[in-house]
Amino acid sequence: MSAEGKVPEASEAPVAAEAAEAAEAAEVAGAAEDVTVRDPVSAPGADGVPRRATRRFPLFTRDTARPEGGGRAAPGDAPAPARQWPILAVLLTVGLGLLLTALDVFRVGLLLIGAALLAGAVLRWVVPDVGMLAVRSRFTDMVTYGGLGLAVVLLALMMQPHPLLEFPWLQDMLHVTVDS
């Protein structure tokens, strides 16, 4: 209740909160001119003013962190496709592999898809700015692309009929599980 004993209206509360926020922002902006930040754990806030960062997770998430290589792969003045050449190379190779698979050239198509994923892992490792090919951390992307690419290549090499890669223990294991 206010000093006069009446309940404040709903429209008054947001206005008061906005006024308090504006006064606080002006105070912080004025204090920022004479603040020198030398602390290694400080970071600029949303308004560009340096503030002390904590190791605690924020109560509310205001934005998302970009992945390590989340920048552009080419300068900003380059045309849009050229800025994202790593992911375009991987996607076009996977698309060609899918086209070959649809045209009944399964083994070659799947080998091409696996090779594209392995190439994505190598690109993520070697190229510092891979654009949209960066999804998570560098290590996570390399393990994911590499693991999936290796699995696809191995399965394509073991594909029937006439597998190019045979594991005798795998055949024995299959017979044990089917016969039981």
Short mmCIF file of N, CA and C in Angstrom, two decimals:
data_model
loop_
_atom_site.label_atom_id
_atom_site.label_comp_id
_atom_site.label_asym_id
_atom_site.label_seq_id
_atom_site.Cartn_x
_atom_site.Cartn_y
_atom_site.Cartn_z
N MET A 1 0.84 -1.18 0.00
CA MET A 1 0.00 0.00 0.00
C MET A 1 0.88 1.24 0.00
N SER A 2 0.34 2.31 -0.53
CA SER A 2 1.10 3.56 -0.55
C SER A 2 0.86 4.30 0.77
N ALA A 3 1.49 5.48 0.90
CA ALA A 3 1.40 6.24 2.14
C ALA A 3 -0.02 6.70 2.42
N GLU A 4 -0.84 6.87 1.42
CA GLU A 4 -2.20 7.33 1.61
C GLU A 4 -3.14 6.19 1.92
N GLY A 5 -2.65 4.95 1.94
CA GLY A 5 -3.49 3.82 2.29
C GLY A 5 -4.19 3.17 1.12
N LYS A 6 -3.88 3.58 -0.09
CA LYS A 6 -4.52 2.95 -1.23
C LYS A 6 -3.53 2.04 -1.95
N VAL A 7 -4.07 1.07 -2.63
CA VAL A 7 -3.25 0.12 -3.37
C VAL A 7 -2.85 0.77 -4.68
N PRO A 8 -1.52 0.69 -5.07
CA PRO A 8 -1.12 1.30 -6.35
C PRO A 8 -1.74 0.56 -7.52
N GLU A 9 -2.06 1.29 -8.54
CA GLU A 9 -2.66 0.69 -9.72
C GLU A 9 -1.60 -0.12 -10.47
N ALA A 10 -2.08 -1.03 -11.32
CA ALA A 10 -1.18 -1.91 -12.04
C ALA A 10 -0.29 -1.14 -13.01
N SER A 11 -0.76 -0.01 -13.54
CA SER A 11 0.03 0.75 -14.51
C SER A 11 1.14 1.54 -13.83
N GLU A 12 1.03 1.81 -12.51
CA GLU A 12 2.04 2.59 -11.81
C GLU A 12 3.28 1.76 -11.52
N ALA A 13 3.14 0.47 -11.24
CA ALA A 13 4.28 -0.37 -10.85
C ALA A 13 5.32 -0.50 -11.96
N PRO A 14 4.94 -0.79 -13.21
CA PRO A 14 5.96 -0.89 -14.26
C PRO A 14 6.67 0.44 -14.52
N VAL A 15 5.96 1.55 -14.41
CA VAL A 15 6.56 2.85 -14.65
C VAL A 15 7.62 3.12 -13.59
N ALA A 16 7.34 2.79 -12.34
CA ALA A 16 8.30 3.00 -11.27
C ALA A 16 9.52 2.10 -11.47
N ALA A 17 9.30 0.87 -11.91
CA ALA A 17 10.41 -0.05 -12.13
C ALA A 17 11.29 0.44 -13.28
N GLU A 18 10.66 0.94 -14.34
CA GLU A 18 11.43 1.46 -15.47
C GLU A 18 12.24 2.69 -15.06
N ALA A 19 11.66 3.54 -14.25
CA ALA A 19 12.38 4.74 -13.80
C ALA A 19 13.58 4.35 -12.96
N ALA A 20 13.41 3.34 -12.09
CA ALA A 20 14.52 2.89 -11.26
C ALA A 20 15.62 2.28 -12.11
N GLU A 21 15.24 1.51 -13.13
CA GLU A 21 16.23 0.91 -14.02
C GLU A 21 16.98 1.98 -14.80
N ALA A 22 16.27 3.00 -15.26
CA ALA A 22 16.91 4.08 -16.01
C ALA A 22 17.90 4.84 -15.14
N ALA A 23 17.52 5.10 -13.88
CA ALA A 23 18.42 5.80 -12.96
C ALA A 23 19.66 4.96 -12.68
N GLU A 24 19.46 3.64 -12.52
CA GLU A 24 20.59 2.74 -12.26
C GLU A 24 21.52 2.67 -13.47
N ALA A 25 20.96 2.64 -14.68
CA ALA A 25 21.77 2.60 -15.89
C ALA A 25 22.58 3.88 -16.05
N ALA A 26 21.97 5.02 -15.73
CA ALA A 26 22.69 6.29 -15.83
C ALA A 26 23.82 6.33 -14.81
N GLU A 27 23.58 5.79 -13.62
CA GLU A 27 24.61 5.75 -12.58
C GLU A 27 25.76 4.86 -13.00
N VAL A 28 25.44 3.70 -13.57
CA VAL A 28 26.48 2.77 -14.03
C VAL A 28 27.27 3.38 -15.18
N ALA A 29 26.58 4.07 -16.11
CA ALA A 29 27.26 4.69 -17.24
C ALA A 29 28.20 5.79 -16.76
N GLY A 30 27.78 6.56 -15.76
CA GLY A 30 28.64 7.60 -15.22
C GLY A 30 29.82 7.02 -14.48
N ALA A 31 29.61 5.91 -13.78
CA ALA A 31 30.70 5.28 -13.04
C ALA A 31 31.64 4.54 -13.97
N ALA A 32 31.17 4.17 -15.16
CA ALA A 32 32.00 3.40 -16.08
C ALA A 32 33.13 4.24 -16.65
N GLU A 33 32.97 5.55 -16.68
CA GLU A 33 34.00 6.40 -17.25
C GLU A 33 35.28 6.35 -16.42
N ASP A 34 35.16 6.22 -15.12
CA ASP A 34 36.35 6.22 -14.28
C ASP A 34 36.70 4.82 -13.76
N VAL A 35 36.10 3.76 -14.33
CA VAL A 35 36.39 2.40 -13.90
C VAL A 35 37.47 1.81 -14.80
N THR A 36 38.52 1.32 -14.19
CA THR A 36 39.54 0.60 -14.93
C THR A 36 39.48 -0.84 -14.46
N VAL A 37 39.26 -1.74 -15.38
CA VAL A 37 39.11 -3.14 -15.03
C VAL A 37 40.41 -3.85 -15.29
N ARG A 38 41.00 -4.40 -14.24
CA ARG A 38 42.25 -5.14 -14.37
C ARG A 38 42.09 -6.58 -13.92
N ASP A 39 40.91 -6.91 -13.48
CA ASP A 39 40.65 -8.24 -12.95
C ASP A 39 40.51 -9.24 -14.09
N PRO A 40 41.19 -10.39 -14.05
CA PRO A 40 41.09 -11.34 -15.15
C PRO A 40 39.72 -11.99 -15.28
N VAL A 41 38.88 -11.88 -14.26
CA VAL A 41 37.57 -12.50 -14.34
C VAL A 41 36.48 -11.47 -14.63
N SER A 42 36.87 -10.30 -15.17
CA SER A 42 35.86 -9.31 -15.51
C SER A 42 35.48 -9.47 -16.97
N ALA A 43 34.29 -9.05 -17.28
CA ALA A 43 33.79 -9.15 -18.64
C ALA A 43 32.85 -7.99 -18.90
N PRO A 44 32.74 -7.57 -20.14
CA PRO A 44 31.79 -6.48 -20.41
C PRO A 44 30.36 -6.98 -20.31
N GLY A 45 29.51 -6.12 -19.79
CA GLY A 45 28.10 -6.47 -19.67
C GLY A 45 27.39 -6.25 -20.99
N ALA A 46 26.07 -6.38 -20.98
CA ALA A 46 25.28 -6.22 -22.19
C ALA A 46 25.37 -4.80 -22.74
N ASP A 47 25.60 -3.83 -21.85
CA ASP A 47 25.70 -2.45 -22.29
C ASP A 47 27.13 -2.03 -22.60
N GLY A 48 28.10 -2.96 -22.53
CA GLY A 48 29.49 -2.66 -22.84
C GLY A 48 30.29 -2.18 -21.66
N VAL A 49 29.66 -2.00 -20.52
CA VAL A 49 30.34 -1.53 -19.34
C VAL A 49 31.01 -2.73 -18.65
N PRO A 50 32.30 -2.62 -18.31
CA PRO A 50 32.95 -3.75 -17.64
C PRO A 50 32.30 -4.04 -16.29
N ARG A 51 32.14 -5.29 -16.00
CA ARG A 51 31.58 -5.71 -14.72
C ARG A 51 32.32 -6.96 -14.27
N ARG A 52 32.25 -7.25 -13.02
CA ARG A 52 32.91 -8.43 -12.50
C ARG A 52 32.03 -9.64 -12.79
N ALA A 53 32.61 -10.60 -13.47
CA ALA A 53 31.88 -11.81 -13.81
C ALA A 53 32.08 -12.85 -12.72
N THR A 54 31.06 -13.61 -12.47
CA THR A 54 31.17 -14.67 -11.48
C THR A 54 31.20 -16.01 -12.19
N ARG A 55 31.55 -17.04 -11.44
CA ARG A 55 31.58 -18.38 -12.01
C ARG A 55 30.22 -19.05 -11.89
N ARG A 56 29.27 -18.41 -11.23
CA ARG A 56 27.94 -18.97 -11.09
C ARG A 56 27.16 -18.81 -12.38
N PHE A 57 26.27 -19.75 -12.63
CA PHE A 57 25.41 -19.63 -13.80
C PHE A 57 24.38 -18.53 -13.54
N PRO A 58 24.04 -17.75 -14.56
CA PRO A 58 23.06 -16.69 -14.35
C PRO A 58 21.68 -17.28 -14.07
N LEU A 59 20.89 -16.54 -13.33
CA LEU A 59 19.54 -16.98 -13.03
C LEU A 59 18.69 -17.00 -14.29
N PHE A 60 18.87 -16.00 -15.14
CA PHE A 60 18.14 -15.92 -16.40
C PHE A 60 19.15 -15.83 -17.54
N THR A 61 18.97 -16.62 -18.58
CA THR A 61 19.85 -16.57 -19.74
C THR A 61 19.40 -15.45 -20.65
N ARG A 62 20.30 -14.55 -20.99
CA ARG A 62 19.95 -13.41 -21.83
C ARG A 62 20.32 -13.63 -23.29
N ASP A 63 21.31 -14.46 -23.56
CA ASP A 63 21.68 -14.75 -24.94
C ASP A 63 22.40 -16.10 -24.95
N THR A 64 22.78 -16.54 -26.13
CA THR A 64 23.47 -17.81 -26.24
C THR A 64 24.92 -17.56 -26.62
N ALA A 65 25.78 -18.42 -26.13
CA ALA A 65 27.19 -18.31 -26.45
C ALA A 65 27.44 -18.90 -27.83
N ARG A 66 28.25 -18.23 -28.60
CA ARG A 66 28.60 -18.75 -29.92
C ARG A 66 29.63 -19.85 -29.76
N PRO A 67 29.62 -20.85 -30.63
CA PRO A 67 30.64 -21.88 -30.56
C PRO A 67 32.02 -21.32 -30.86
N GLU A 68 33.05 -22.10 -30.58
CA GLU A 68 34.42 -21.63 -30.77
C GLU A 68 34.66 -21.09 -32.17
N GLY A 69 34.27 -21.83 -33.17
CA GLY A 69 34.52 -21.42 -34.55
C GLY A 69 33.30 -20.80 -35.18
N GLY A 70 32.44 -20.19 -34.39
CA GLY A 70 31.16 -19.73 -34.89
C GLY A 70 31.21 -18.50 -35.76
N GLY A 71 32.39 -17.97 -36.04
CA GLY A 71 32.48 -16.81 -36.90
C GLY A 71 32.35 -17.20 -38.36
N ARG A 72 32.57 -16.24 -39.22
CA ARG A 72 32.50 -16.52 -40.64
C ARG A 72 33.79 -17.17 -41.09
N ALA A 73 33.70 -18.01 -42.11
CA ALA A 73 34.88 -18.67 -42.64
C ALA A 73 35.59 -17.81 -43.67
N ALA A 74 34.96 -16.77 -44.13
CA ALA A 74 35.55 -15.83 -45.09
C ALA A 74 35.20 -14.42 -44.63
N PRO A 75 35.88 -13.41 -45.14
CA PRO A 75 35.58 -12.03 -44.71
C PRO A 75 34.14 -11.64 -44.96
N GLY A 76 33.68 -10.64 -44.24
CA GLY A 76 32.29 -10.20 -44.34
C GLY A 76 31.92 -9.62 -45.69
N ASP A 77 32.91 -9.12 -46.46
CA ASP A 77 32.58 -8.57 -47.77
C ASP A 77 32.48 -9.64 -48.85
N ALA A 78 32.79 -10.88 -48.54
CA ALA A 78 32.65 -11.97 -49.50
C ALA A 78 31.17 -12.31 -49.67
N PRO A 79 30.78 -12.88 -50.82
CA PRO A 79 29.37 -13.26 -50.99
C PRO A 79 28.97 -14.33 -49.98
N ALA A 80 27.68 -14.43 -49.70
CA ALA A 80 27.17 -15.31 -48.64
C ALA A 80 27.64 -16.76 -48.76
N PRO A 81 27.58 -17.40 -49.93
CA PRO A 81 28.03 -18.79 -49.98
C PRO A 81 29.52 -18.94 -49.67
N ALA A 82 30.32 -17.98 -50.07
CA ALA A 82 31.76 -18.07 -49.83
C ALA A 82 32.08 -17.94 -48.34
N ARG A 83 31.23 -17.26 -47.59
CA ARG A 83 31.48 -17.11 -46.16
C ARG A 83 31.27 -18.41 -45.41
N GLN A 84 30.51 -19.33 -45.96
CA GLN A 84 30.20 -20.59 -45.29
C GLN A 84 30.71 -21.78 -46.10
N TRP A 85 31.86 -21.68 -46.73
CA TRP A 85 32.36 -22.73 -47.60
C TRP A 85 32.57 -24.07 -46.90
N PRO A 86 32.98 -24.14 -45.62
CA PRO A 86 33.20 -25.48 -45.03
C PRO A 86 31.91 -26.30 -44.96
N ILE A 87 30.84 -25.71 -44.46
CA ILE A 87 29.61 -26.49 -44.34
C ILE A 87 29.00 -26.76 -45.71
N LEU A 88 29.16 -25.83 -46.64
CA LEU A 88 28.65 -26.08 -47.99
C LEU A 88 29.39 -27.24 -48.66
N ALA A 89 30.70 -27.33 -48.46
CA ALA A 89 31.47 -28.44 -49.03
C ALA A 89 30.99 -29.77 -48.47
N VAL A 90 30.79 -29.82 -47.15
CA VAL A 90 30.34 -31.07 -46.50
C VAL A 90 28.92 -31.41 -46.97
N LEU A 91 28.03 -30.43 -46.98
CA LEU A 91 26.63 -30.71 -47.38
C LEU A 91 26.51 -31.10 -48.85
N LEU A 92 27.28 -30.47 -49.72
CA LEU A 92 27.22 -30.84 -51.14
C LEU A 92 27.76 -32.26 -51.36
N THR A 93 28.79 -32.63 -50.62
CA THR A 93 29.33 -33.99 -50.74
C THR A 93 28.34 -35.00 -50.20
N VAL A 94 27.70 -34.70 -49.08
CA VAL A 94 26.66 -35.60 -48.55
C VAL A 94 25.50 -35.69 -49.53
N GLY A 95 25.11 -34.57 -50.12
CA GLY A 95 24.04 -34.59 -51.12
C GLY A 95 24.38 -35.45 -52.32
N LEU A 96 25.61 -35.38 -52.79
CA LEU A 96 26.04 -36.22 -53.90
C LEU A 96 26.02 -37.70 -53.49
N GLY A 97 26.44 -37.99 -52.25
CA GLY A 97 26.37 -39.37 -51.74
C GLY A 97 24.95 -39.88 -51.65
N LEU A 98 24.03 -39.03 -51.22
CA LEU A 98 22.63 -39.44 -51.17
C LEU A 98 22.05 -39.66 -52.56
N LEU A 99 22.46 -38.83 -53.52
CA LEU A 99 22.01 -39.01 -54.90
C LEU A 99 22.51 -40.35 -55.46
N LEU A 100 23.78 -40.67 -55.21
CA LEU A 100 24.32 -41.95 -55.67
C LEU A 100 23.62 -43.13 -55.00
N THR A 101 23.29 -42.96 -53.72
CA THR A 101 22.57 -44.02 -53.01
C THR A 101 21.18 -44.21 -53.61
N ALA A 102 20.53 -43.12 -53.96
CA ALA A 102 19.20 -43.21 -54.58
C ALA A 102 19.26 -43.83 -55.96
N LEU A 103 20.40 -43.73 -56.63
CA LEU A 103 20.57 -44.30 -57.97
C LEU A 103 21.12 -45.73 -57.91
N ASP A 104 20.99 -46.40 -56.77
CA ASP A 104 21.38 -47.79 -56.55
C ASP A 104 22.89 -48.03 -56.59
N VAL A 105 23.66 -47.03 -56.27
CA VAL A 105 25.10 -47.20 -56.10
C VAL A 105 25.37 -47.00 -54.60
N PHE A 106 24.83 -47.97 -53.82
CA PHE A 106 24.79 -47.81 -52.37
C PHE A 106 26.17 -47.64 -51.75
N ARG A 107 27.08 -48.56 -52.07
CA ARG A 107 28.37 -48.56 -51.39
C ARG A 107 29.14 -47.28 -51.68
N VAL A 108 29.18 -46.84 -52.91
CA VAL A 108 29.91 -45.62 -53.26
C VAL A 108 29.24 -44.40 -52.62
N GLY A 109 27.92 -44.36 -52.64
CA GLY A 109 27.20 -43.24 -52.01
C GLY A 109 27.45 -43.16 -50.52
N LEU A 110 27.40 -44.31 -49.84
CA LEU A 110 27.64 -44.31 -48.40
C LEU A 110 29.09 -43.99 -48.06
N LEU A 111 30.02 -44.48 -48.87
CA LEU A 111 31.42 -44.12 -48.65
C LEU A 111 31.63 -42.62 -48.83
N LEU A 112 30.93 -42.02 -49.77
CA LEU A 112 31.04 -40.58 -49.98
C LEU A 112 30.45 -39.80 -48.80
N ILE A 113 29.34 -40.28 -48.26
CA ILE A 113 28.74 -39.63 -47.08
C ILE A 113 29.69 -39.73 -45.89
N GLY A 114 30.24 -40.92 -45.65
CA GLY A 114 31.20 -41.09 -44.55
C GLY A 114 32.44 -40.25 -44.74
N ALA A 115 32.94 -40.17 -45.98
CA ALA A 115 34.11 -39.35 -46.26
C ALA A 115 33.81 -37.87 -46.01
N ALA A 116 32.60 -37.43 -46.34
CA ALA A 116 32.22 -36.03 -46.11
C ALA A 116 32.21 -35.72 -44.62
N LEU A 117 31.70 -36.64 -43.81
CA LEU A 117 31.69 -36.42 -42.36
C LEU A 117 33.11 -36.42 -41.79
N LEU A 118 33.95 -37.32 -42.29
CA LEU A 118 35.35 -37.32 -41.85
C LEU A 118 36.06 -36.04 -42.29
N ALA A 119 35.74 -35.56 -43.48
CA ALA A 119 36.31 -34.28 -43.94
C ALA A 119 35.82 -33.13 -43.06
N GLY A 120 34.58 -33.20 -42.62
CA GLY A 120 34.06 -32.18 -41.69
C GLY A 120 34.84 -32.18 -40.39
N ALA A 121 35.18 -33.36 -39.89
CA ALA A 121 35.98 -33.45 -38.66
C ALA A 121 37.37 -32.85 -38.87
N VAL A 122 37.97 -33.15 -40.01
CA VAL A 122 39.31 -32.61 -40.31
C VAL A 122 39.24 -31.09 -40.47
N LEU A 123 38.22 -30.60 -41.18
CA LEU A 123 38.06 -29.15 -41.33
C LEU A 123 37.88 -28.48 -39.97
N ARG A 124 37.11 -29.09 -39.11
CA ARG A 124 36.87 -28.52 -37.77
C ARG A 124 38.16 -28.46 -36.97
N TRP A 125 39.06 -29.40 -37.23
CA TRP A 125 40.33 -29.46 -36.50
C TRP A 125 41.33 -28.44 -37.06
N VAL A 126 41.39 -28.32 -38.40
CA VAL A 126 42.44 -27.55 -39.05
C VAL A 126 42.07 -26.08 -39.23
N VAL A 127 40.87 -25.81 -39.69
CA VAL A 127 40.48 -24.44 -40.03
C VAL A 127 39.99 -23.72 -38.78
N PRO A 128 40.54 -22.55 -38.46
CA PRO A 128 40.12 -21.87 -37.22
C PRO A 128 38.69 -21.33 -37.26
N ASP A 129 38.26 -20.80 -38.39
CA ASP A 129 36.90 -20.26 -38.52
C ASP A 129 36.15 -21.07 -39.56
N VAL A 130 35.27 -21.96 -39.11
CA VAL A 130 34.56 -22.84 -40.03
C VAL A 130 33.11 -22.45 -40.20
N GLY A 131 32.73 -21.30 -39.70
CA GLY A 131 31.36 -20.82 -39.87
C GLY A 131 30.35 -21.74 -39.22
N MET A 132 29.32 -22.09 -39.96
CA MET A 132 28.21 -22.88 -39.41
C MET A 132 28.55 -24.34 -39.22
N LEU A 133 29.73 -24.78 -39.64
CA LEU A 133 30.16 -26.15 -39.37
C LEU A 133 30.42 -26.33 -37.88
N ALA A 134 30.69 -25.25 -37.18
CA ALA A 134 30.89 -25.29 -35.73
C ALA A 134 29.54 -25.31 -35.05
N VAL A 135 29.27 -26.37 -34.31
CA VAL A 135 28.01 -26.50 -33.60
C VAL A 135 28.24 -26.41 -32.10
N ARG A 136 29.17 -27.18 -31.62
CA ARG A 136 29.53 -27.17 -30.19
C ARG A 136 31.01 -26.81 -30.09
N SER A 137 31.67 -27.31 -29.07
CA SER A 137 33.10 -27.06 -28.94
C SER A 137 33.85 -27.81 -30.03
N ARG A 138 35.08 -27.42 -30.27
CA ARG A 138 35.88 -28.04 -31.32
C ARG A 138 36.01 -29.54 -31.07
N PHE A 139 36.30 -29.93 -29.83
CA PHE A 139 36.46 -31.34 -29.50
C PHE A 139 35.18 -32.13 -29.75
N THR A 140 34.06 -31.60 -29.31
CA THR A 140 32.78 -32.29 -29.49
C THR A 140 32.43 -32.44 -30.96
N ASP A 141 32.65 -31.39 -31.73
CA ASP A 141 32.37 -31.47 -33.17
C ASP A 141 33.26 -32.50 -33.84
N MET A 142 34.55 -32.50 -33.50
CA MET A 142 35.47 -33.46 -34.13
C MET A 142 35.10 -34.89 -33.78
N VAL A 143 34.77 -35.16 -32.53
CA VAL A 143 34.40 -36.51 -32.12
C VAL A 143 33.10 -36.93 -32.79
N THR A 144 32.13 -36.03 -32.86
CA THR A 144 30.84 -36.36 -33.47
C THR A 144 30.98 -36.61 -34.96
N TYR A 145 31.57 -35.67 -35.68
CA TYR A 145 31.74 -35.85 -37.13
C TYR A 145 32.61 -37.06 -37.43
N GLY A 146 33.71 -37.20 -36.71
CA GLY A 146 34.62 -38.32 -36.95
C GLY A 146 34.00 -39.66 -36.62
N GLY A 147 33.31 -39.74 -35.48
CA GLY A 147 32.68 -41.00 -35.08
C GLY A 147 31.58 -41.43 -36.05
N LEU A 148 30.72 -40.50 -36.42
CA LEU A 148 29.66 -40.82 -37.38
C LEU A 148 30.22 -41.17 -38.75
N GLY A 149 31.24 -40.43 -39.20
CA GLY A 149 31.85 -40.71 -40.49
C GLY A 149 32.52 -42.07 -40.51
N LEU A 150 33.24 -42.41 -39.43
CA LEU A 150 33.89 -43.72 -39.34
C LEU A 150 32.86 -44.85 -39.32
N ALA A 151 31.78 -44.65 -38.58
CA ALA A 151 30.73 -45.68 -38.52
C ALA A 151 30.10 -45.91 -39.90
N VAL A 152 29.81 -44.84 -40.62
CA VAL A 152 29.20 -44.97 -41.95
C VAL A 152 30.17 -45.66 -42.91
N VAL A 153 31.45 -45.28 -42.87
CA VAL A 153 32.43 -45.91 -43.76
C VAL A 153 32.58 -47.39 -43.44
N LEU A 154 32.68 -47.74 -42.16
CA LEU A 154 32.82 -49.16 -41.79
C LEU A 154 31.60 -49.97 -42.19
N LEU A 155 30.42 -49.42 -41.97
CA LEU A 155 29.20 -50.13 -42.36
C LEU A 155 29.11 -50.27 -43.89
N ALA A 156 29.56 -49.27 -44.62
CA ALA A 156 29.53 -49.36 -46.08
C ALA A 156 30.52 -50.43 -46.57
N LEU A 157 31.65 -50.55 -45.88
CA LEU A 157 32.63 -51.57 -46.28
C LEU A 157 32.19 -52.98 -45.90
N MET A 158 31.35 -53.12 -44.89
CA MET A 158 30.88 -54.45 -44.46
C MET A 158 29.54 -54.82 -45.09
N MET A 159 29.02 -53.96 -45.94
CA MET A 159 27.70 -54.16 -46.51
C MET A 159 27.65 -55.39 -47.42
N GLN A 160 26.56 -56.11 -47.34
CA GLN A 160 26.35 -57.29 -48.18
C GLN A 160 25.73 -56.87 -49.50
N PRO A 161 25.84 -57.56 -50.57
CA PRO A 161 26.67 -58.74 -50.81
C PRO A 161 28.12 -58.33 -51.11
N HIS A 162 28.99 -59.26 -50.99
CA HIS A 162 30.42 -59.09 -51.26
C HIS A 162 31.03 -57.97 -50.40
N PRO A 163 31.09 -58.18 -49.11
CA PRO A 163 31.69 -57.13 -48.24
C PRO A 163 33.18 -56.97 -48.53
N LEU A 164 33.64 -55.76 -48.49
CA LEU A 164 35.06 -55.47 -48.67
C LEU A 164 35.83 -55.61 -47.37
N LEU A 165 35.13 -55.63 -46.27
CA LEU A 165 35.75 -55.75 -44.95
C LEU A 165 34.97 -56.78 -44.16
N GLU A 166 35.66 -57.80 -43.67
CA GLU A 166 34.99 -58.87 -42.92
C GLU A 166 35.64 -59.03 -41.56
N PHE A 167 34.81 -59.20 -40.56
CA PHE A 167 35.27 -59.51 -39.21
C PHE A 167 34.74 -60.89 -38.85
N PRO A 168 35.62 -61.91 -38.72
CA PRO A 168 35.14 -63.27 -38.42
C PRO A 168 34.42 -63.34 -37.07
N TRP A 169 34.88 -62.61 -36.09
CA TRP A 169 34.26 -62.65 -34.77
C TRP A 169 32.85 -62.07 -34.80
N LEU A 170 32.60 -61.15 -35.74
CA LEU A 170 31.27 -60.59 -35.86
C LEU A 170 30.29 -61.62 -36.40
N GLN A 171 30.75 -62.44 -37.34
CA GLN A 171 29.92 -63.51 -37.89
C GLN A 171 29.61 -64.55 -36.81
N ASP A 172 30.63 -64.91 -36.00
CA ASP A 172 30.42 -65.87 -34.91
C ASP A 172 29.44 -65.31 -33.88
N MET A 173 29.58 -64.04 -33.56
CA MET A 173 28.70 -63.42 -32.59
C MET A 173 27.26 -63.39 -33.11
N LEU A 174 27.08 -63.16 -34.39
CA LEU A 174 25.75 -63.13 -34.98
C LEU A 174 25.12 -64.54 -34.92
N HIS A 175 25.91 -65.58 -35.19
CA HIS A 175 25.37 -66.94 -35.14
C HIS A 175 25.01 -67.34 -33.73
N VAL A 176 25.77 -66.91 -32.74
CA VAL A 176 25.47 -67.23 -31.35
C VAL A 176 24.17 -66.57 -30.94
N THR A 177 23.94 -65.35 -31.33
CA THR A 177 22.71 -64.66 -30.91
C THR A 177 21.49 -65.19 -31.66
N VAL A 178 21.64 -65.59 -32.91
CA VAL A 178 20.51 -66.08 -33.69
C VAL A 178 20.16 -67.52 -33.30
N ASP A 179 21.17 -68.36 -33.05
CA ASP A 179 20.94 -69.77 -32.71
C ASP A 179 20.37 -69.94 -31.32
N SER A 180 20.60 -69.02 -30.41
CA SER A 180 20.16 -69.20 -29.02
C SER A 180 18.68 -69.06 -28.86
#
